[in-house]
mmCIF file of C-alpha atoms in Angstrom:
data_model
loop_
_atom_site.group_PDB
_atom_site.id
_atom_site.type_symbol
_atom_site.label_atom_id
_atom_site.label_comp_id
_atom_site.label_asym_id
_atom_site.label_seq_id
_atom_site.Cartn_x
_atom_site.Cartn_y
_atom_site.Cartn_z
ATOM 1 C CA MET V 218 10.209 -49.890 60.750
ATOM 2 C CA LYS V 219 8.449 -49.983 57.385
ATOM 3 C CA LYS V 220 10.547 -51.498 54.608
ATOM 4 C CA THR V 221 11.558 -49.187 51.746
ATOM 5 C CA VAL V 222 9.821 -50.090 48.480
ATOM 6 C CA ILE V 223 10.271 -48.558 45.022
ATOM 7 C CA PRO V 224 7.557 -48.995 42.350
ATOM 8 C CA LEU V 225 8.412 -51.372 39.513
ATOM 9 C CA LYS V 226 7.786 -48.652 36.913
ATOM 10 C CA ARG V 227 10.930 -46.928 38.247
ATOM 11 C CA LEU V 228 12.881 -49.939 39.384
ATOM 12 C CA ILE V 229 12.668 -52.079 36.234
ATOM 13 C CA PRO V 230 14.155 -49.514 33.792
ATOM 14 C CA GLY V 231 16.962 -48.874 36.284
ATOM 15 C CA LEU V 232 17.629 -52.597 36.672
ATOM 16 C CA ILE V 233 17.917 -52.957 32.890
ATOM 17 C CA ILE V 234 19.933 -49.827 32.090
ATOM 18 C CA GLY V 235 22.176 -50.084 35.168
ATOM 19 C CA PRO V 236 23.801 -53.513 34.685
ATOM 20 C CA ALA V 237 23.936 -53.078 30.909
ATOM 21 C CA SER V 238 25.846 -49.811 31.432
ATOM 22 C CA TRP V 239 28.657 -51.327 33.480
ATOM 23 C CA LEU V 240 28.775 -54.881 32.138
ATOM 24 C CA GLY V 241 28.670 -54.011 28.432
ATOM 25 C CA PRO V 242 31.640 -51.609 28.474
ATOM 26 C CA TYR V 243 33.567 -53.940 30.777
ATOM 27 C CA ILE V 244 33.052 -56.951 28.479
ATOM 28 C CA VAL V 245 34.200 -54.937 25.453
ATOM 29 C CA MET V 246 37.265 -53.511 27.177
ATOM 30 C CA ASN V 247 38.219 -56.805 28.816
ATOM 31 C CA SER V 248 37.809 -58.949 25.705
ATOM 32 C CA LEU V 249 38.897 -56.501 22.981
ATOM 33 C CA PHE V 250 40.632 -53.295 24.036
ATOM 34 C CA LEU V 251 42.769 -54.638 26.889
ATOM 35 C CA PRO V 252 44.242 -57.573 24.886
ATOM 36 C CA ALA V 253 44.869 -55.216 21.955
ATOM 37 C CA LEU V 254 46.735 -52.710 24.125
ATOM 38 C CA ILE V 255 48.714 -55.469 25.860
ATOM 39 C CA GLN V 256 49.717 -56.827 22.461
ATOM 40 C CA HIS V 257 50.845 -53.362 21.402
ATOM 41 C CA LEU V 258 52.923 -52.872 24.554
ATOM 42 C CA ASN V 259 54.425 -56.378 24.853
ATOM 43 C CA ALA V 260 53.470 -58.738 22.046
ATOM 44 C CA ALA V 261 55.995 -61.425 23.014
ATOM 45 C CA ASN V 262 54.396 -62.032 26.421
ATOM 46 C CA LYS V 263 50.773 -61.179 25.629
ATOM 47 C CA VAL V 264 49.278 -64.562 26.613
ATOM 48 C CA ASN V 265 50.910 -64.618 30.032
ATOM 49 C CA LEU V 266 50.122 -60.956 30.596
ATOM 50 C CA VAL V 267 46.425 -61.428 29.834
ATOM 51 C CA ALA V 268 46.393 -64.264 32.391
ATOM 52 C CA LEU V 269 48.165 -62.005 34.909
ATOM 53 C CA PHE V 270 45.626 -59.211 34.414
ATOM 54 C CA SER V 271 42.779 -61.713 34.764
ATOM 55 C CA THR V 272 44.136 -63.249 37.978
ATOM 56 C CA CYS V 273 44.910 -59.903 39.612
ATOM 57 C CA GLY V 274 41.501 -58.617 38.518
ATOM 58 C CA MET V 275 39.714 -61.557 40.128
ATOM 59 C CA ILE V 276 41.503 -60.987 43.444
ATOM 60 C CA VAL V 277 40.806 -57.250 43.437
ATOM 61 C CA ALA V 278 37.178 -57.867 42.449
ATOM 62 C CA ALA V 279 36.625 -60.332 45.297
ATOM 63 C CA ILE V 280 37.993 -57.969 47.928
ATOM 64 C CA SER V 281 36.407 -54.753 46.633
ATOM 65 C CA ASN V 282 33.035 -56.437 46.074
ATOM 66 C CA MET V 283 32.706 -57.424 49.730
ATOM 67 C CA ILE V 284 33.950 -54.045 50.948
ATOM 68 C CA ALA V 285 31.591 -52.154 48.649
ATOM 69 C CA GLY V 286 28.617 -54.238 49.739
ATOM 70 C CA ALA V 287 29.396 -53.810 53.433
ATOM 71 C CA LEU V 288 29.920 -50.044 53.122
ATOM 72 C CA SER V 289 26.734 -49.456 51.137
ATOM 73 C CA ASP V 290 24.726 -51.459 53.669
ATOM 74 C CA ARG V 291 25.855 -48.943 56.331
ATOM 75 C CA THR V 292 25.610 -45.752 54.301
ATOM 76 C CA LYS V 293 23.705 -42.790 55.714
ATOM 77 C CA SER V 294 22.733 -40.497 52.858
ATOM 78 C CA ARG V 295 19.792 -38.465 51.676
ATOM 79 C CA PHE V 296 20.443 -40.024 48.258
ATOM 80 C CA GLY V 297 19.993 -43.571 49.609
ATOM 81 C CA LYS V 298 22.384 -46.352 50.562
ATOM 82 C CA ARG V 299 23.433 -47.438 47.084
ATOM 83 C CA ALA V 300 23.418 -44.391 44.781
ATOM 84 C CA PRO V 301 26.494 -42.584 46.221
ATOM 85 C CA TRP V 302 28.665 -45.685 45.838
ATOM 86 C CA ILE V 303 27.311 -46.529 42.392
ATOM 87 C CA LEU V 304 28.039 -43.057 41.042
ATOM 88 C CA GLY V 305 31.366 -42.867 42.851
ATOM 89 C CA GLY V 306 32.411 -46.217 41.411
ATOM 90 C CA ALA V 307 31.294 -45.208 37.908
ATOM 91 C CA THR V 308 33.267 -41.956 38.101
ATOM 92 C CA VAL V 309 36.478 -43.642 39.257
ATOM 93 C CA PHE V 310 36.004 -46.417 36.678
ATOM 94 C CA MET V 311 35.687 -43.849 33.883
ATOM 95 C CA LEU V 312 38.791 -41.959 35.045
ATOM 96 C CA SER V 313 40.840 -45.149 35.391
ATOM 97 C CA MET V 314 39.891 -46.251 31.875
ATOM 98 C CA ILE V 315 40.889 -42.841 30.520
ATOM 99 C CA LEU V 316 44.236 -43.255 32.295
ATOM 100 C CA ALA V 317 44.553 -46.775 30.865
ATOM 101 C CA SER V 318 44.100 -45.394 27.360
ATOM 102 C CA PHE V 319 47.332 -43.407 27.753
ATOM 103 C CA ALA V 320 49.377 -46.369 29.047
ATOM 104 C CA THR V 321 52.875 -46.637 27.582
ATOM 105 C CA ASN V 322 54.041 -49.650 29.599
ATOM 106 C CA ILE V 323 52.583 -52.738 31.282
ATOM 107 C CA PRO V 324 53.009 -51.698 34.965
ATOM 108 C CA TYR V 325 51.160 -48.423 34.299
ATOM 109 C CA LEU V 326 48.358 -50.278 32.510
ATOM 110 C CA LEU V 327 48.099 -52.894 35.260
ATOM 111 C CA ILE V 328 47.717 -50.243 37.975
ATOM 112 C CA ALA V 329 45.069 -48.344 36.009
ATOM 113 C CA TRP V 330 43.195 -51.578 35.215
ATOM 114 C CA MET V 331 43.212 -52.738 38.856
ATOM 115 C CA ILE V 332 41.859 -49.368 40.014
ATOM 116 C CA GLY V 333 39.131 -49.790 37.419
ATOM 117 C CA GLN V 334 38.361 -53.342 38.600
ATOM 118 C CA SER V 335 37.968 -52.117 42.168
ATOM 119 C CA ALA V 336 35.786 -49.192 41.121
ATOM 120 C CA LEU V 337 33.613 -51.441 38.963
ATOM 121 C CA ASN V 338 32.677 -53.545 41.977
ATOM 122 C CA PHE V 339 31.581 -50.431 43.821
ATOM 123 C CA ILE V 340 28.917 -50.264 41.100
ATOM 124 C CA VAL V 341 28.093 -53.968 41.024
ATOM 125 C CA ALA V 342 27.614 -54.819 44.713
ATOM 126 C CA PRO V 343 25.338 -51.866 45.607
ATOM 127 C CA MET V 344 23.376 -52.048 42.347
ATOM 128 C CA VAL V 345 22.316 -55.688 42.700
ATOM 129 C CA ALA V 346 20.944 -54.746 46.146
ATOM 130 C CA TRP V 347 18.316 -52.629 44.366
ATOM 131 C CA LEU V 348 16.423 -55.920 44.034
ATOM 132 C CA ASP V 349 15.627 -55.664 47.740
ATOM 133 C CA LEU V 350 13.655 -52.488 47.027
ATOM 134 C CA ALA V 351 11.119 -54.269 44.788
ATOM 135 C CA PRO V 352 7.557 -54.843 45.994
ATOM 136 C CA LYS V 353 7.053 -58.319 47.441
ATOM 137 C CA ASP V 354 4.784 -59.428 44.590
ATOM 138 C CA GLY V 355 7.106 -58.012 41.924
ATOM 139 C CA ARG V 356 10.492 -59.339 42.971
ATOM 140 C CA GLY V 357 10.592 -61.970 40.254
ATOM 141 C CA THR V 358 9.920 -59.350 37.597
ATOM 142 C CA ALA V 359 12.640 -57.120 39.053
ATOM 143 C CA SER V 360 15.103 -60.004 39.154
ATOM 144 C CA SER V 361 14.339 -60.830 35.514
ATOM 145 C CA ALA V 362 14.949 -57.211 34.552
ATOM 146 C CA TYR V 363 18.376 -57.257 36.183
ATOM 147 C CA GLY V 364 19.679 -60.718 35.303
ATOM 148 C CA GLY V 365 17.584 -61.682 32.300
ATOM 149 C CA LEU V 366 17.557 -58.385 30.400
ATOM 150 C CA GLY V 367 20.174 -55.999 31.791
ATOM 151 C CA MET V 368 22.910 -58.614 32.074
ATOM 152 C CA ALA V 369 21.970 -60.160 28.710
ATOM 153 C CA LEU V 370 22.260 -56.799 26.968
ATOM 154 C CA GLY V 371 25.563 -56.172 28.694
ATOM 155 C CA ASN V 372 26.965 -59.574 27.790
ATOM 156 C CA ASN V 373 25.907 -59.641 24.153
ATOM 157 C CA GLY V 374 24.744 -56.213 23.045
ATOM 158 C CA PHE V 375 27.953 -54.175 23.119
ATOM 159 C CA THR V 376 30.526 -56.388 21.437
ATOM 160 C CA VAL V 377 29.373 -55.514 17.924
ATOM 161 C CA ILE V 378 29.755 -51.796 18.628
ATOM 162 C CA GLY V 379 33.034 -52.360 20.458
ATOM 163 C CA ALA V 380 34.497 -54.211 17.493
ATOM 164 C CA LEU V 381 34.187 -51.007 15.458
ATOM 165 C CA PHE V 382 36.783 -49.406 17.742
ATOM 166 C CA LEU V 383 39.234 -52.315 17.725
ATOM 167 C CA SER V 384 41.711 -50.379 15.556
ATOM 168 C CA GLN V 385 41.245 -47.345 17.837
ATOM 169 C CA TYR V 386 41.291 -49.171 21.163
ATOM 170 C CA ARG V 387 42.727 -46.230 23.105
ATOM 171 C CA LEU V 388 39.742 -44.123 22.056
ATOM 172 C CA GLY V 389 37.527 -47.096 22.903
ATOM 173 C CA PHE V 390 38.711 -47.081 26.526
ATOM 174 C CA ILE V 391 37.712 -43.426 26.818
ATOM 175 C CA LEU V 392 34.326 -43.645 25.091
ATOM 176 C CA PHE V 393 33.128 -46.778 26.870
ATOM 177 C CA GLY V 394 34.359 -45.449 30.207
ATOM 178 C CA ILE V 395 32.280 -42.310 29.676
ATOM 179 C CA PHE V 396 29.304 -44.445 28.639
ATOM 180 C CA THR V 397 29.511 -46.341 31.947
ATOM 181 C CA LEU V 398 29.205 -43.110 33.929
ATOM 182 C CA ILE V 399 26.346 -41.758 31.808
ATOM 183 C CA GLY V 400 24.411 -45.043 31.855
ATOM 184 C CA THR V 401 24.722 -45.571 35.606
ATOM 185 C CA LEU V 402 23.783 -41.935 36.238
ATOM 186 C CA ILE V 403 20.611 -42.407 34.194
ATOM 187 C CA ALA V 404 19.804 -45.615 36.110
ATOM 188 C CA VAL V 405 20.346 -43.894 39.475
ATOM 189 C CA LEU V 406 18.118 -40.961 38.476
ATOM 190 C CA ILE V 407 15.350 -43.302 37.301
ATOM 191 C CA VAL V 408 15.401 -45.480 40.434
ATOM 192 C CA HIS V 409 15.695 -42.388 42.663
ATOM 193 C CA GLU V 410 16.414 -44.070 45.977
ATOM 194 C CA PRO V 411 14.826 -42.503 49.056
ATOM 195 C CA SER V 412 16.947 -41.180 51.899
ATOM 196 C CA SER V 413 18.585 -43.840 54.071
ATOM 197 C CA THR V 414 19.168 -41.600 57.098
ATOM 198 C CA GLU V 415 16.154 -42.983 58.947
ATOM 199 C CA ASP V 416 17.188 -46.576 58.178
ATOM 200 C CA VAL V 417 20.601 -45.985 59.671
ATOM 201 C CA LYS V 418 19.173 -44.253 62.746
ATOM 202 C CA HIS V 419 16.910 -47.262 63.272
ATOM 203 C CA GLN V 420 19.863 -49.649 62.986
ATOM 204 C CA GLU V 421 21.872 -47.552 65.446
ATOM 205 C CA LYS V 422 19.056 -47.674 67.991
ATOM 206 C CA LYS V 423 19.110 -51.468 67.700
ATOM 207 C CA GLY V 424 22.835 -51.405 68.394
ATOM 208 C CA SER V 425 23.751 -52.333 64.821
ATOM 209 C CA THR V 426 27.203 -50.734 64.787
ATOM 210 C CA PHE V 427 30.595 -52.048 63.787
ATOM 211 C CA SER V 428 32.346 -54.154 66.393
ATOM 212 C CA PHE V 429 35.390 -56.399 66.535
ATOM 213 C CA LYS V 430 33.130 -59.413 67.023
ATOM 214 C CA GLU V 431 31.226 -58.602 63.837
ATOM 215 C CA ILE V 432 34.428 -58.145 61.855
ATOM 216 C CA THR V 433 35.690 -61.561 62.945
ATOM 217 C CA GLN V 434 32.342 -63.161 62.158
ATOM 218 C CA ILE V 435 31.702 -61.821 58.675
ATOM 219 C CA PHE V 436 30.057 -65.054 57.587
ATOM 220 C CA PRO V 437 27.531 -66.753 59.883
ATOM 221 C CA LYS V 438 27.979 -70.348 60.962
ATOM 222 C CA TRP V 439 26.337 -73.134 58.942
ATOM 223 C CA ALA V 440 23.338 -73.490 61.269
ATOM 224 C CA ILE V 441 22.362 -69.880 60.583
ATOM 225 C CA GLY V 442 23.440 -69.459 56.977
ATOM 226 C CA ARG V 443 22.716 -72.980 55.703
ATOM 227 C CA ASP V 444 20.376 -72.011 52.875
ATOM 228 C CA TYR V 445 22.594 -69.119 51.799
ATOM 229 C CA TYR V 446 25.609 -71.409 51.604
ATOM 230 C CA LEU V 447 23.609 -73.988 49.654
ATOM 231 C CA ALA V 448 22.646 -71.279 47.155
ATOM 232 C CA LEU V 449 26.286 -70.183 46.879
ATOM 233 C CA ILE V 450 27.434 -73.785 46.373
ATOM 234 C CA GLY V 451 24.739 -74.218 43.740
ATOM 235 C CA LYS V 452 25.906 -71.112 41.878
ATOM 236 C CA LEU V 453 29.531 -72.248 41.921
ATOM 237 C CA PHE V 454 28.731 -75.715 40.570
ATOM 238 C CA GLN V 455 26.302 -74.403 37.986
ATOM 239 C CA GLY V 456 28.845 -71.807 36.892
ATOM 240 C CA VAL V 457 31.595 -74.372 36.410
ATOM 241 C CA GLY V 458 29.174 -76.579 34.475
ATOM 242 C CA ASN V 459 28.356 -73.693 32.139
ATOM 243 C CA PHE V 460 31.797 -72.123 31.683
ATOM 244 C CA ALA V 461 33.539 -75.478 31.248
ATOM 245 C CA ILE V 462 31.901 -75.620 27.814
ATOM 246 C CA THR V 463 31.586 -71.940 26.871
ATOM 247 C CA GLY V 464 35.199 -71.264 27.838
ATOM 248 C CA TYR V 465 36.398 -73.925 25.386
ATOM 249 C CA ILE V 466 33.712 -73.573 22.742
ATOM 250 C CA LEU V 467 36.249 -72.674 20.024
ATOM 251 C CA TYR V 468 38.382 -75.758 20.689
ATOM 252 C CA ILE V 469 35.276 -77.930 21.027
ATOM 253 C CA MET V 470 34.241 -76.860 17.529
ATOM 254 C CA THR V 471 37.689 -77.340 15.989
ATOM 255 C CA ASP V 472 39.182 -80.302 17.862
ATOM 256 C CA PHE V 473 36.139 -82.294 19.006
ATOM 257 C CA LEU V 474 33.407 -81.629 16.444
ATOM 258 C CA HIS V 475 35.853 -80.894 13.596
ATOM 259 C CA ARG V 476 33.697 -78.106 12.172
ATOM 260 C CA GLY V 477 36.575 -76.710 10.087
ATOM 261 C CA SER V 478 35.390 -73.793 7.951
ATOM 262 C CA ASN V 479 31.996 -73.921 9.695
ATOM 263 C CA THR V 480 33.486 -73.167 13.124
ATOM 264 C CA GLN V 481 32.705 -69.451 13.100
ATOM 265 C CA SER V 482 29.147 -69.892 11.834
ATOM 266 C CA SER V 483 28.494 -72.620 14.428
ATOM 267 C CA ILE V 484 29.670 -70.408 17.274
ATOM 268 C CA GLN V 485 27.589 -67.502 15.937
ATOM 269 C CA LEU V 486 24.544 -69.773 15.734
ATOM 270 C CA ILE V 487 24.969 -70.890 19.355
ATOM 271 C CA ASN V 488 25.423 -67.319 20.609
ATOM 272 C CA THR V 489 22.450 -66.040 18.627
ATOM 273 C CA ILE V 490 20.089 -68.739 19.894
ATOM 274 C CA MET V 491 21.325 -68.313 23.482
ATOM 275 C CA LEU V 492 20.881 -64.532 23.286
ATOM 276 C CA ILE V 493 17.324 -64.829 21.939
ATOM 277 C CA PHE V 494 16.255 -67.327 24.567
ATOM 278 C CA GLY V 495 18.125 -65.479 27.308
ATOM 279 C CA ILE V 496 16.192 -62.288 26.582
ATOM 280 C CA LEU V 497 12.929 -64.213 26.147
ATOM 281 C CA MET V 498 13.337 -65.839 29.555
ATOM 282 C CA GLY V 499 14.137 -62.413 30.956
ATOM 283 C CA PHE V 500 10.692 -61.265 29.878
ATOM 284 C CA VAL V 501 8.710 -64.287 31.058
ATOM 285 C CA ALA V 502 10.547 -66.036 33.922
ATOM 286 C CA GLY V 503 10.106 -63.264 36.495
ATOM 287 C CA PRO V 504 6.411 -62.574 35.891
ATOM 288 C CA ILE V 505 5.655 -66.321 35.924
ATOM 289 C CA SER V 506 7.558 -66.662 39.201
ATOM 290 C CA ASP V 507 5.527 -63.800 40.704
ATOM 291 C CA LYS V 508 2.194 -65.111 39.419
ATOM 292 C CA PHE V 509 2.578 -68.720 40.536
ATOM 293 C CA LYS V 510 4.770 -68.028 43.607
ATOM 294 C CA ILE V 511 7.497 -70.417 42.476
ATOM 295 C CA LEU V 512 11.191 -69.670 42.704
ATOM 296 C CA LYS V 513 13.343 -72.543 43.944
ATOM 297 C CA PHE V 514 12.076 -75.108 41.447
ATOM 298 C CA PRO V 515 12.644 -73.108 38.222
ATOM 299 C CA VAL V 516 16.137 -72.073 39.371
ATOM 300 C CA ALA V 517 17.084 -75.633 40.318
ATOM 301 C CA PHE V 518 15.538 -77.237 37.254
ATOM 302 C CA SER V 519 17.187 -74.709 34.910
ATOM 303 C CA THR V 520 20.416 -76.625 35.512
ATOM 304 C CA ILE V 521 18.800 -79.701 33.965
ATOM 305 C CA PHE V 522 18.623 -77.835 30.659
ATOM 306 C CA LEU V 523 22.362 -77.107 30.894
ATOM 307 C CA ALA V 524 23.093 -80.748 31.674
ATOM 308 C CA LEU V 525 20.822 -81.904 28.839
ATOM 309 C CA GLY V 526 22.540 -79.577 26.374
ATOM 310 C CA ALA V 527 25.995 -80.799 27.373
ATOM 311 C CA ILE V 528 25.163 -84.491 27.092
ATOM 312 C CA THR V 529 23.324 -83.981 23.769
ATOM 313 C CA LEU V 530 26.338 -82.277 22.207
ATOM 314 C CA PHE V 531 28.495 -85.149 23.462
ATOM 315 C CA LEU V 532 26.205 -87.826 22.022
ATOM 316 C CA LEU V 533 25.166 -86.341 18.678
ATOM 317 C CA ARG V 534 28.280 -84.370 17.631
ATOM 318 C CA ASN V 535 26.526 -82.796 14.624
ATOM 319 C CA ASN V 536 24.342 -79.827 13.651
ATOM 320 C CA VAL V 537 21.369 -81.220 15.548
ATOM 321 C CA GLY V 538 23.500 -81.571 18.687
ATOM 322 C CA ILE V 539 24.748 -77.987 18.321
ATOM 323 C CA ILE V 540 21.216 -76.621 17.932
ATOM 324 C CA VAL V 541 19.829 -78.678 20.827
ATOM 325 C CA TYR V 542 22.723 -77.507 23.012
ATOM 326 C CA ALA V 543 22.079 -73.871 22.099
ATOM 327 C CA PHE V 544 18.348 -74.153 22.834
ATOM 328 C CA SER V 545 18.867 -76.022 26.111
ATOM 329 C CA ALA V 546 21.666 -73.761 27.353
ATOM 330 C CA GLY V 547 19.738 -70.664 26.252
ATOM 331 C CA ILE V 548 16.635 -71.668 28.209
ATOM 332 C CA GLY V 549 18.642 -72.868 31.205
ATOM 333 C CA MET V 550 20.852 -69.794 31.484
ATOM 334 C CA GLY V 551 17.929 -67.488 30.725
ATOM 335 C CA VAL V 552 15.873 -68.836 33.614
ATOM 336 C CA TRP V 553 18.910 -69.009 35.907
ATOM 337 C CA ASN V 554 20.055 -65.443 35.229
ATOM 338 C CA SER V 555 16.515 -64.167 35.665
ATOM 339 C CA LEU V 556 15.839 -65.708 39.061
ATOM 340 C CA ASP V 557 18.986 -66.864 40.851
ATOM 341 C CA ASN V 558 19.688 -63.456 42.448
ATOM 342 C CA LEU V 559 16.146 -63.372 43.789
ATOM 343 C CA LEU V 560 16.502 -66.845 45.297
ATOM 344 C CA ASN V 561 19.709 -65.711 46.969
ATOM 345 C CA LEU V 562 17.955 -62.594 48.268
ATOM 346 C CA GLU V 563 15.322 -64.801 49.900
ATOM 347 C CA VAL V 564 17.926 -66.803 51.860
ATOM 348 C CA ILE V 565 20.242 -63.985 52.995
ATOM 349 C CA PRO V 566 21.020 -64.641 56.693
ATOM 350 C CA ASP V 567 21.167 -60.950 57.707
ATOM 351 C CA PRO V 568 18.640 -58.514 56.135
ATOM 352 C CA ASN V 569 20.795 -55.577 57.244
ATOM 353 C CA ARG V 570 23.672 -56.738 55.008
ATOM 354 C CA VAL V 571 21.876 -57.290 51.713
ATOM 355 C CA ALA V 572 24.514 -55.739 49.444
ATOM 356 C CA PHE V 573 27.334 -57.625 51.160
ATOM 357 C CA PHE V 574 25.767 -61.065 50.798
ATOM 358 C CA LEU V 575 24.456 -60.442 47.283
ATOM 359 C CA GLY V 576 27.916 -59.181 46.350
ATOM 360 C CA VAL V 577 29.588 -62.333 47.668
ATOM 361 C CA TYR V 578 27.014 -64.440 45.827
ATOM 362 C CA ASN V 579 27.680 -62.603 42.564
ATOM 363 C CA LEU V 580 31.380 -63.353 42.909
ATOM 364 C CA GLY V 581 30.278 -66.793 41.748
ATOM 365 C CA ASN V 582 30.332 -65.367 38.214
ATOM 366 C CA THR V 583 33.944 -64.192 38.479
ATOM 367 C CA VAL V 584 35.290 -67.160 40.413
ATOM 368 C CA THR V 585 33.713 -69.795 38.182
ATOM 369 C CA GLN V 586 35.026 -68.126 35.031
ATOM 370 C CA ALA V 587 38.504 -68.479 36.518
ATOM 371 C CA ILE V 588 38.068 -71.994 37.938
ATOM 372 C CA ALA V 589 36.156 -73.660 35.088
ATOM 373 C CA PRO V 590 38.920 -73.377 32.444
ATOM 374 C CA VAL V 591 41.426 -74.863 34.893
ATOM 375 C CA ILE V 592 39.189 -77.854 35.682
ATOM 376 C CA ALA V 593 38.338 -78.282 32.015
ATOM 377 C CA ALA V 594 42.003 -78.126 31.000
ATOM 378 C CA LEU V 595 42.921 -80.839 33.514
ATOM 379 C CA VAL V 596 40.051 -83.079 32.412
ATOM 380 C CA ILE V 597 40.889 -82.618 28.737
ATOM 381 C CA SER V 598 44.571 -83.419 29.309
ATOM 382 C CA TRP V 599 43.693 -86.581 31.263
ATOM 383 C CA PHE V 600 40.684 -87.962 29.402
ATOM 384 C CA GLY V 601 40.280 -85.968 26.186
ATOM 385 C CA PHE V 602 37.579 -83.571 25.025
ATOM 386 C CA SER V 603 34.762 -86.055 25.542
ATOM 387 C CA ALA V 604 35.132 -85.839 29.314
ATOM 388 C CA ILE V 605 34.434 -82.102 29.403
ATOM 389 C CA PHE V 606 30.758 -82.757 28.653
ATOM 390 C CA ILE V 607 30.479 -85.276 31.479
ATOM 391 C CA VAL V 608 32.020 -82.729 33.848
ATOM 392 C CA SER V 609 29.525 -80.098 32.696
ATOM 393 C CA PHE V 610 26.649 -82.563 33.093
ATOM 394 C CA ILE V 611 27.647 -83.591 36.637
ATOM 395 C CA PHE V 612 28.483 -80.095 37.886
ATOM 396 C CA SER V 613 25.235 -78.667 36.524
ATOM 397 C CA LEU V 614 23.157 -81.353 38.231
ATOM 398 C CA VAL V 615 24.994 -80.924 41.548
ATOM 399 C CA GLY V 616 24.271 -77.197 41.357
ATOM 400 C CA GLY V 617 20.564 -77.882 40.875
ATOM 401 C CA ILE V 618 20.447 -80.445 43.697
ATOM 402 C CA SER V 619 22.101 -77.942 46.024
ATOM 403 C CA MET V 620 19.373 -75.425 45.225
ATOM 404 C CA LEU V 621 16.651 -78.025 45.829
ATOM 405 C CA CYS V 622 18.071 -78.654 49.325
ATOM 406 C CA ILE V 623 17.182 -75.104 50.376
ATOM 407 C CA LYS V 624 14.460 -75.320 53.027
ATOM 408 C CA SER V 625 13.337 -71.740 53.663
ATOM 409 C CA VAL V 626 12.038 -71.332 50.099
ATOM 410 C CA LYS V 627 9.385 -74.002 49.643
ATOM 411 C CA ARG V 628 8.881 -74.052 45.877
#
């Protein structure tokens, strides 16, 4: 059976608009509107409640991500495998955020937020699988569009607008929920997936149907999935190395570097430099990967830039150290975000379950954001702030070494 391919002129705009449309609103609501509403409803317990929402959200995200990926891999639709789930998830996410905006108590808000978290992952898992539709010689460019540009815009491009609605956070829930639906709809229309009915018929002829054996063997054994597991391990270690610093950047500036009144400007400088280099790498990393047929090496070596940035900030502890860290982390994360999904796509153990395995891999973002602060907090309490940079250095390098151990991707 001939593999479905979508031209880059359609795929790239969709891979930029799509992730920006769900990630941007989510970042704004999670970091601004949700804490504001929780504070309004129960100010005395706001810190513990934010932690509760975060923990419950991570659990719901992990479960729904795998389910969404598995279901979209099996979907028979004239609109394609991914589009029905993406639009369905966006619709439910919008409705749940509208419901959240009317919350008058914490249990109501928690239920609405968890429904939204589940729905969000029915966008995320199928959408990242669009990368598998890119032409063979354009996969790096497609991966850069998704991770380097779309995700960068989502992470950094919406917070400024969201801050304008901080005093009207209930309205913010509604508007950004609607934006998610509109943005994902535009992305789906641009990509315009072909029908998946023939794909499913082909799988059925091969006997690719659900069975008890398959359910009990969701993940393949090490001998089969070795390279996939190495990529997943690499992502987890790299993620901890990155978030160990970014999650405590405020306290690093105040308690370790003693920036005082310059704390805010220092953090803004770091974020600005990282955003610029993240977007720049999004433009160049993918095309360079396609042109020179290299993938494993730039992904693995990107962790060296993270490690270098961490150790420089530890050694210099001044403006030069801050700038070097921002440049190094910006380049490292820019290259990583642009290409790591593509590397994972190349080592997926079952080509019929692309969305499932990419979805599990992308859980590395959620899991590491939850794990890294815990590890960092323990290290800080035992050894002080200095040790956090050593942890970041070691974890980043281990992540890169894990990637280099992948055998099926030569370079």
